[in-house]
Amino acid sequence: MSDAVPILEARGLVKRFGHVVALNGADFDLYPNEIVAIIGDNGAGKSTLIKALSGAIRPDEGQILLDGERVQFRTPIDARKAGIETVYQGLALSPALDIPTNIFLGREQRRPGILGRGLRMLDKRAMRRESSRHLEELRIGIPSIGQAVENLSGGQRQGVAVVRGAAWGRRVVIMDEPTAALGVKETRQVVDLIDRVRSRGLPVIVISHDMPHVFELADRIQIMRLGRRVAVITPKTHSMPEAVAIMTGATRGELERALNQEA
């Protein structure tokens, strides 16, 4: 992978909020067809890094590169135009609207001819057809796509948000705590869904506190502490206790004592 060019890369990102330094020279890289998890304690800078990569905030210093070319995202719309889609923890769905309307929210298809150009009528049939296709490709079982999102389960809502990201993300899909507040069954469905998104050729960035699923899904794990990357590990080279030790800054002696107590 050292010969490959990262599809998305950050170098030395710095972001300050007054006297608080949220990012302190943070680095990041994502290669094609991989899942990278970002872990860290609260306040480590994970969410700020993701917001910088998705255009939600502008870093004070540093560079962001897409396919080796420097880019500047002034808004999330700029990142979306570049093919970077983000599924935030809050999902950003409209509960009262149906599934196709949510998937095409802000990207509505108009009917051809004068009906679309002049009267700006929506092509609801085409949007339903495309929505059904995306749901089938990712094997998300929803009995009726015409129902309002507020009538779906938590896992199904998460599925709709992921489908929207995968449908419009040409380069990268970012997922912020995708299994938060979900039950065991729904969490399993979302984990399998993320793997299917990657199998379609889209690299995925995942922020999660769920260590077992991080180690199950991720090809590489970036560990952040105090606003910067302190290590990049893989599930094959490190165990979960070792990852937590790096994340918290524990010494080797503290790690050995914790492992002995666990044993």
GROMACS .gro file of N, CA and C in nm, residues 21-134:
model
  342
   21VAL      N    1  -0.744   2.395   2.155
   21VAL     CA    2  -0.685   2.340   2.033
   21VAL      C    3  -0.748   2.203   2.009
   22ALA      N    4  -0.839   2.197   1.913
   22ALA     CA    5  -0.910   2.071   1.885
   22ALA      C    6  -0.826   1.978   1.798
   23LEU      N    7  -0.755   2.034   1.701
   23LEU     CA    8  -0.662   1.959   1.619
   23LEU      C    9  -0.524   2.023   1.631
   24ASN      N   10  -0.424   1.940   1.657
   24ASN     CA   11  -0.291   1.992   1.683
   24ASN      C   12  -0.190   1.922   1.592
   25GLY      N   13  -0.201   1.952   1.462
   25GLY     CA   14  -0.111   1.887   1.367
   25GLY      C   15  -0.157   1.746   1.331
   26ALA      N   16  -0.287   1.728   1.310
   26ALA     CA   17  -0.344   1.595   1.284
   26ALA      C   18  -0.317   1.552   1.140
   27ASP      N   19  -0.279   1.425   1.127
   27ASP     CA   20  -0.259   1.363   0.995
   27ASP      C   21  -0.362   1.253   0.975
   28PHE      N   22  -0.385   1.220   0.848
   28PHE     CA   23  -0.480   1.114   0.816
   28PHE      C   24  -0.457   1.070   0.673
   29ASP      N   25  -0.480   0.941   0.645
   29ASP     CA   26  -0.477   0.893   0.508
   29ASP      C   27  -0.573   0.776   0.491
   30LEU      N   28  -0.637   0.773   0.376
   30LEU     CA   29  -0.732   0.668   0.341
   30LEU      C   30  -0.699   0.620   0.200
   31TYR      N   31  -0.681   0.489   0.187
   31TYR     CA   32  -0.646   0.432   0.058
   31TYR      C   33  -0.770   0.370  -0.007
   32PRO      N   34  -0.764   0.347  -0.138
   32PRO     CA   35  -0.880   0.289  -0.207
   32PRO      C   36  -0.920   0.154  -0.150
   33ASN      N   37  -1.050   0.131  -0.146
   33ASN     CA   38  -1.109   0.002  -0.111
   33ASN      C   39  -1.068  -0.046   0.028
   34GLU      N   40  -1.068   0.045   0.125
   34GLU     CA   41  -1.039   0.003   0.261
   34GLU      C   42  -1.133   0.074   0.358
   35ILE      N   43  -1.144   0.017   0.476
   35ILE     CA   44  -1.217   0.078   0.586
   35ILE      C   45  -1.116   0.121   0.691
   36VAL      N   46  -1.116   0.248   0.724
   36VAL     CA   47  -1.029   0.302   0.828
   36VAL      C   48  -1.117   0.350   0.944
   37ALA      N   49  -1.088   0.301   1.061
   37ALA     CA   50  -1.160   0.345   1.181
   37ALA      C   51  -1.075   0.449   1.253
   38ILE      N   52  -1.142   0.549   1.307
   38ILE     CA   53  -1.076   0.651   1.389
   38ILE      C   54  -1.128   0.637   1.530
   39ILE      N   55  -1.037   0.611   1.623
   39ILE     CA   56  -1.077   0.595   1.763
   39ILE      C   57  -0.998   0.692   1.849
   40GLY      N   58  -1.050   0.717   1.967
   40GLY     CA   59  -0.984   0.808   2.061
   40GLY      C   60  -1.080   0.841   2.173
   41ASP      N   61  -1.025   0.888   2.282
   41ASP     CA   62  -1.109   0.926   2.395
   41ASP      C   63  -1.188   1.052   2.360
   42ASN      N   64  -1.284   1.086   2.444
   42ASN     CA   65  -1.359   1.210   2.423
   42ASN      C   66  -1.264   1.329   2.424
   43GLY      N   67  -1.280   1.416   2.326
   43GLY     CA   68  -1.191   1.533   2.317
   43GLY      C   69  -1.062   1.506   2.244
   44ALA      N   70  -1.048   1.387   2.184
   44ALA     CA   71  -0.924   1.355   2.113
   44ALA      C   72  -0.914   1.424   1.978
   45GLY      N   73  -1.027   1.473   1.925
   45GLY     CA   74  -1.024   1.543   1.797
   45GLY      C   75  -1.085   1.465   1.682
   46LYS      N   76  -1.151   1.353   1.712
   46LYS     CA   77  -1.207   1.269   1.605
   46LYS      C   78  -1.312   1.343   1.524
   47SER      N   79  -1.412   1.397   1.593
   47SER     CA   80  -1.521   1.465   1.523
   47SER      C   81  -1.473   1.589   1.450
   48THR      N   82  -1.378   1.661   1.508
   48THR     CA   83  -1.325   1.780   1.442
   48THR      C   84  -1.251   1.742   1.315
   49LEU      N   85  -1.176   1.633   1.319
   49LEU     CA   86  -1.106   1.587   1.200
   49LEU      C   87  -1.205   1.552   1.089
   50ILE      N   88  -1.311   1.480   1.125
   50ILE     CA   89  -1.411   1.442   1.026
   50ILE      C   90  -1.481   1.565   0.969
   51LYS      N   91  -1.509   1.662   1.054
   51LYS     CA   92  -1.574   1.784   1.005
   51LYS      C   93  -1.482   1.860   0.909
   52ALA      N   94  -1.352   1.855   0.933
   52ALA     CA   95  -1.259   1.920   0.841
   52ALA      C   96  -1.254   1.846   0.708
   53LEU      N   97  -1.256   1.713   0.712
   53LEU     CA   98  -1.250   1.634   0.590
   53LEU      C   99  -1.379   1.645   0.509
   54SER      N  100  -1.490   1.674   0.577
   54SER     CA  101  -1.620   1.680   0.508
   54SER      C  102  -1.664   1.822   0.479
   55GLY      N  103  -1.582   1.922   0.509
   55GLY     CA  104  -1.614   2.060   0.475
   55GLY      C  105  -1.700   2.132   0.576
   56ALA      N  106  -1.732   2.068   0.689
   56ALA     CA  107  -1.817   2.133   0.789
   56ALA      C  108  -1.744   2.245   0.862
   57ILE      N  109  -1.612   2.231   0.875
   57ILE     CA  110  -1.530   2.339   0.931
   57ILE      C  111  -1.406   2.355   0.843
   58ARG      N  112  -1.342   2.470   0.855
   58ARG     CA  113  -1.219   2.496   0.779
   58ARG      C  114  -1.102   2.498   0.876
   59PRO      N  115  -1.002   2.413   0.855
   59PRO     CA  116  -0.887   2.412   0.946
   59PRO      C  117  -0.808   2.542   0.937
   60ASP      N  118  -0.745   2.579   1.048
   60ASP     CA  119  -0.665   2.700   1.051
   60ASP      C  120  -0.531   2.681   0.979
   61GLU      N  121  -0.479   2.559   0.985
   61GLU     CA  122  -0.352   2.527   0.920
   61GLU      C  123  -0.360   2.385   0.865
   62GLY      N  124  -0.268   2.353   0.775
   62GLY     CA  125  -0.259   2.219   0.721
   62GLY      C  126  -0.321   2.206   0.583
   63GLN      N  127  -0.312   2.084   0.528
   63GLN     CA  128  -0.358   2.058   0.393
   63GLN      C  129  -0.449   1.935   0.390
   64ILE      N  130  -0.546   1.939   0.299
   64ILE     CA  131  -0.629   1.823   0.268
   64ILE      C  132  -0.610   1.792   0.120
   65LEU      N  133  -0.581   1.666   0.090
   65LEU     CA  134  -0.556   1.625  -0.047
   65LEU      C  135  -0.654   1.516  -0.088
   66LEU      N  136  -0.706   1.528  -0.208
   66LEU     CA  137  -0.797   1.429  -0.266
   66LEU      C  138  -0.732   1.377  -0.393
   67ASP      N  139  -0.704   1.246  -0.395
   67ASP     CA  140  -0.632   1.185  -0.508
   67ASP      C  141  -0.500   1.256  -0.535
   68GLY      N  142  -0.434   1.299  -0.428
   68GLY     CA  143  -0.303   1.362  -0.440
   68GLY      C  144  -0.306   1.509  -0.473
   69GLU      N  145  -0.424   1.566  -0.496
   69GLU     CA  146  -0.436   1.708  -0.529
   69GLU      C  147  -0.492   1.784  -0.409
   70ARG      N  148  -0.432   1.899  -0.380
   70ARG     CA  149  -0.478   1.978  -0.266
   70ARG      C  150  -0.616   2.035  -0.294
   71VAL      N  151  -0.704   2.026  -0.194
   71VAL     CA  152  -0.840   2.079  -0.207
   71VAL      C  153  -0.871   2.166  -0.086
   72GLN      N  154  -0.965   2.256  -0.104
   72GLN     CA  155  -1.014   2.340   0.005
   72GLN      C  156  -1.167   2.335   0.005
   73PHE      N  157  -1.220   2.273   0.110
   73PHE     CA  158  -1.365   2.264   0.122
   73PHE      C  159  -1.415   2.377   0.210
   74ARG      N  160  -1.487   2.471   0.151
   74ARG     CA  161  -1.541   2.582   0.228
   74ARG      C  162  -1.673   2.547   0.295
   75THR      N  163  -1.745   2.452   0.236
   75THR     CA  164  -1.874   2.409   0.291
   75THR      C  165  -1.887   2.258   0.266
   76PRO      N  166  -1.981   2.192   0.335
   76PRO     CA  167  -2.007   2.051   0.304
   76PRO      C  168  -2.050   2.027   0.160
   77ILE      N  169  -2.110   2.128   0.097
   77ILE     CA  170  -2.150   2.114  -0.043
   77ILE      C  171  -2.028   2.095  -0.131
   78ASP      N  172  -1.918   2.165  -0.100
   78ASP     CA  173  -1.794   2.147  -0.176
   78ASP      C  174  -1.744   2.003  -0.165
   79ALA      N  175  -1.749   1.947  -0.044
   79ALA     CA  176  -1.704   1.809  -0.024
   79ALA      C  177  -1.796   1.712  -0.098
   80ARG      N  178  -1.926   1.739  -0.096
   80ARG     CA  179  -2.020   1.650  -0.167
   80ARG      C  180  -1.995   1.655  -0.317
   81LYS      N  181  -1.969   1.773  -0.370
   81LYS     CA  182  -1.940   1.784  -0.512
   81LYS      C  183  -1.814   1.706  -0.549
   82ALA      N  184  -1.721   1.695  -0.454
   82ALA     CA  185  -1.598   1.618  -0.476
   82ALA      C  186  -1.618   1.468  -0.455
   83GLY      N  187  -1.739   1.428  -0.413
   83GLY     CA  188  -1.767   1.286  -0.397
   83GLY      C  189  -1.751   1.233  -0.257
   84ILE      N  190  -1.747   1.321  -0.156
   84ILE     CA  191  -1.732   1.280  -0.017
   84ILE      C  192  -1.867   1.298   0.053
   85GLU      N  193  -1.925   1.188   0.097
   85GLU     CA  194  -2.054   1.192   0.167
   85GLU      C  195  -2.034   1.153   0.312
   86THR      N  196  -2.106   1.219   0.402
   86THR     CA  197  -2.094   1.195   0.545
   86THR      C  198  -2.228   1.156   0.603
   87VAL      N  199  -2.228   1.048   0.682
   87VAL     CA  200  -2.346   1.006   0.757
   87VAL      C  201  -2.320   1.042   0.902
   88TYR      N  202  -2.382   1.151   0.949
   88TYR     CA  203  -2.357   1.198   1.085
   88TYR      C  204  -2.438   1.116   1.186
   89GLN      N  205  -2.397   1.126   1.309
   89GLN     CA  206  -2.464   1.051   1.415
   89GLN      C  207  -2.612   1.086   1.425
   90GLY      N  208  -2.645   1.211   1.396
   90GLY     CA  209  -2.785   1.253   1.399
   90GLY      C  210  -2.866   1.214   1.277
   91LEU      N  211  -2.799   1.152   1.177
   91LEU     CA  212  -2.860   1.099   1.055
   91LEU      C  213  -2.906   1.206   0.958
   92ALA      N  214  -2.954   1.323   1.005
   92ALA     CA  215  -2.998   1.432   0.917
   92ALA      C  216  -3.108   1.387   0.822
   93LEU      N  217  -3.202   1.308   0.874
   93LEU     CA  218  -3.317   1.266   0.796
   93LEU      C  219  -3.438   1.352   0.834
   94SER      N  220  -3.534   1.361   0.741
   94SER     CA  221  -3.658   1.431   0.769
   94SER      C  222  -3.764   1.327   0.802
   95PRO      N  223  -3.802   1.312   0.930
   95PRO     CA  224  -3.889   1.202   0.972
   95PRO      C  225  -4.023   1.198   0.901
   96ALA      N  226  -4.081   1.312   0.869
   96ALA     CA  227  -4.215   1.314   0.811
   96ALA      C  228  -4.216   1.281   0.662
   97LEU      N  229  -4.100   1.279   0.598
   97LEU     CA  230  -4.093   1.252   0.455
   97LEU      C  231  -4.067   1.104   0.430
   98ASP      N  232  -4.102   1.058   0.309
   98ASP     CA  233  -4.081   0.917   0.278
   98ASP      C  234  -3.936   0.889   0.242
   99ILE      N  235  -3.907   0.762   0.216
   99ILE     CA  236  -3.768   0.719   0.195
   99ILE      C  237  -3.707   0.779   0.068
  100PRO      N  238  -3.772   0.771  -0.049
  100PRO     CA  239  -3.712   0.832  -0.168
  100PRO      C  240  -3.684   0.981  -0.153
  101THR      N  241  -3.778   1.053  -0.088
  101THR     CA  242  -3.758   1.197  -0.069
  101THR      C  243  -3.637   1.224   0.018
  102ASN      N  244  -3.613   1.141   0.120
  102ASN     CA  245  -3.496   1.157   0.205
  102ASN      C  246  -3.367   1.125   0.130
  103ILE      N  247  -3.369   1.020   0.049
  103ILE     CA  248  -3.249   0.984  -0.025
  103ILE      C  249  -3.211   1.093  -0.126
  104PHE      N  250  -3.311   1.155  -0.187
  104PHE     CA  251  -3.286   1.259  -0.288
  104PHE      C  252  -3.296   1.400  -0.232
  105LEU      N  253  -3.297   1.413  -0.099
  105LEU     CA  254  -3.313   1.545  -0.037
  105LEU      C  255  -3.200   1.638  -0.080
  106GLY      N  256  -3.240   1.751  -0.142
  106GLY     CA  257  -3.141   1.845  -0.194
  106GLY      C  258  -3.089   1.810  -0.331
  107ARG      N  259  -3.128   1.693  -0.383
  107ARG     CA  260  -3.084   1.649  -0.515
  107ARG      C  261  -3.204   1.596  -0.595
  108GLU      N  262  -3.317   1.655  -0.575
  108GLU     CA  263  -3.441   1.606  -0.635
  108GLU      C  264  -3.431   1.603  -0.788
  109GLN      N  265  -3.489   1.499  -0.846
  109GLN     CA  266  -3.494   1.487  -0.992
  109GLN      C  267  -3.621   1.554  -1.044
  110ARG      N  268  -3.605   1.633  -1.149
  110ARG     CA  269  -3.719   1.699  -1.212
  110ARG      C  270  -3.773   1.614  -1.329
  111ARG      N  271  -3.898   1.631  -1.357
  111ARG     CA  272  -3.956   1.561  -1.471
  111ARG      C  273  -3.901   1.619  -1.601
  112PRO      N  274  -3.891   1.536  -1.704
  112PRO     CA  275  -3.834   1.586  -1.830
  112PRO      C  276  -3.927   1.687  -1.897
  113GLY      N  277  -3.867   1.770  -1.980
  113GLY     CA  278  -3.944   1.864  -2.059
  113GLY      C  279  -3.991   1.985  -1.981
  114ILE      N  280  -4.097   2.045  -2.032
  114ILE     CA  281  -4.149   2.170  -1.975
  114ILE      C  282  -4.201   2.150  -1.833
  115LEU      N  283  -4.249   2.027  -1.802
  115LEU     CA  284  -4.301   2.002  -1.667
  115LEU      C  285  -4.192   2.018  -1.562
  116GLY      N  286  -4.072   1.978  -1.597
  116GLY     CA  287  -3.962   1.990  -1.501
  116GLY      C  288  -3.894   2.125  -1.506
  117ARG      N  289  -3.866   2.174  -1.627
  117ARG     CA  290  -3.795   2.302  -1.641
  117ARG      C  291  -3.884   2.420  -1.606
  118GLY      N  292  -4.007   2.416  -1.654
  118GLY     CA  293  -4.095   2.530  -1.633
  118GLY      C  294  -4.174   2.523  -1.504
  119LEU      N  295  -4.241   2.411  -1.483
  119LEU     CA  296  -4.325   2.396  -1.364
  119LEU      C  297  -4.252   2.335  -1.246
  120ARG      N  298  -4.129   2.289  -1.271
  120ARG     CA  299  -4.042   2.234  -1.166
  120ARG      C  300  -4.111   2.118  -1.090
  121MET      N  301  -4.178   2.035  -1.166
  121MET     CA  302  -4.243   1.918  -1.107
  121MET      C  303  -4.140   1.807  -1.086
  122LEU      N  304  -4.151   1.737  -0.973
  122LEU     CA  305  -4.057   1.631  -0.940
  122LEU      C  306  -4.092   1.502  -1.013
  123ASP      N  307  -3.988   1.429  -1.050
  123ASP     CA  308  -4.007   1.297  -1.111
  123ASP      C  309  -4.007   1.193  -0.999
  124LYS      N  310  -4.118   1.183  -0.929
  124LYS     CA  311  -4.127   1.096  -0.813
  124LYS      C  312  -4.112   0.948  -0.851
  125ARG      N  313  -4.161   0.913  -0.968
  125ARG     CA  314  -4.150   0.773  -1.011
  125ARG      C  315  -4.003   0.734  -1.030
  126ALA      N  316  -3.924   0.821  -1.092
  126ALA     CA  317  -3.782   0.792  -1.112
  126ALA      C  318  -3.709   0.785  -0.979
  127MET      N  319  -3.743   0.874  -0.886
  127MET     CA  320  -3.676   0.872  -0.755
  127MET      C  321  -3.711   0.746  -0.677
  128ARG      N  322  -3.836   0.701  -0.687
  128ARG     CA  323  -3.875   0.576  -0.620
  128ARG      C  324  -3.801   0.458  -0.682
  129ARG      N  325  -3.789   0.459  -0.814
  129ARG     CA  326  -3.720   0.349  -0.884
  129ARG      C  327  -3.573   0.344  -0.844
  130GLU      N  328  -3.506   0.458  -0.843
  130GLU     CA  329  -3.365   0.461  -0.807
  130GLU      C  330  -3.345   0.426  -0.659
  131SER      N  331  -3.434   0.472  -0.574
  131SER     CA  332  -3.424   0.440  -0.431
  131SER      C  333  -3.438   0.291  -0.408
  132SER      N  334  -3.533   0.229  -0.477
  132SER     CA  335  -3.551   0.084  -0.464
  132SER      C  336  -3.426   0.009  -0.509
  133ARG      N  337  -3.366   0.057  -0.616
  133ARG     CA  338  -3.245  -0.009  -0.666
  133ARG      C  339  -3.131  -0.001  -0.564
  134HIS      N  340  -3.113   0.117  -0.505
  134HIS     CA  341  -3.005   0.132  -0.406
  134HIS      C  342  -3.033   0.045  -0.283
   0.00000   0.00000   0.00000
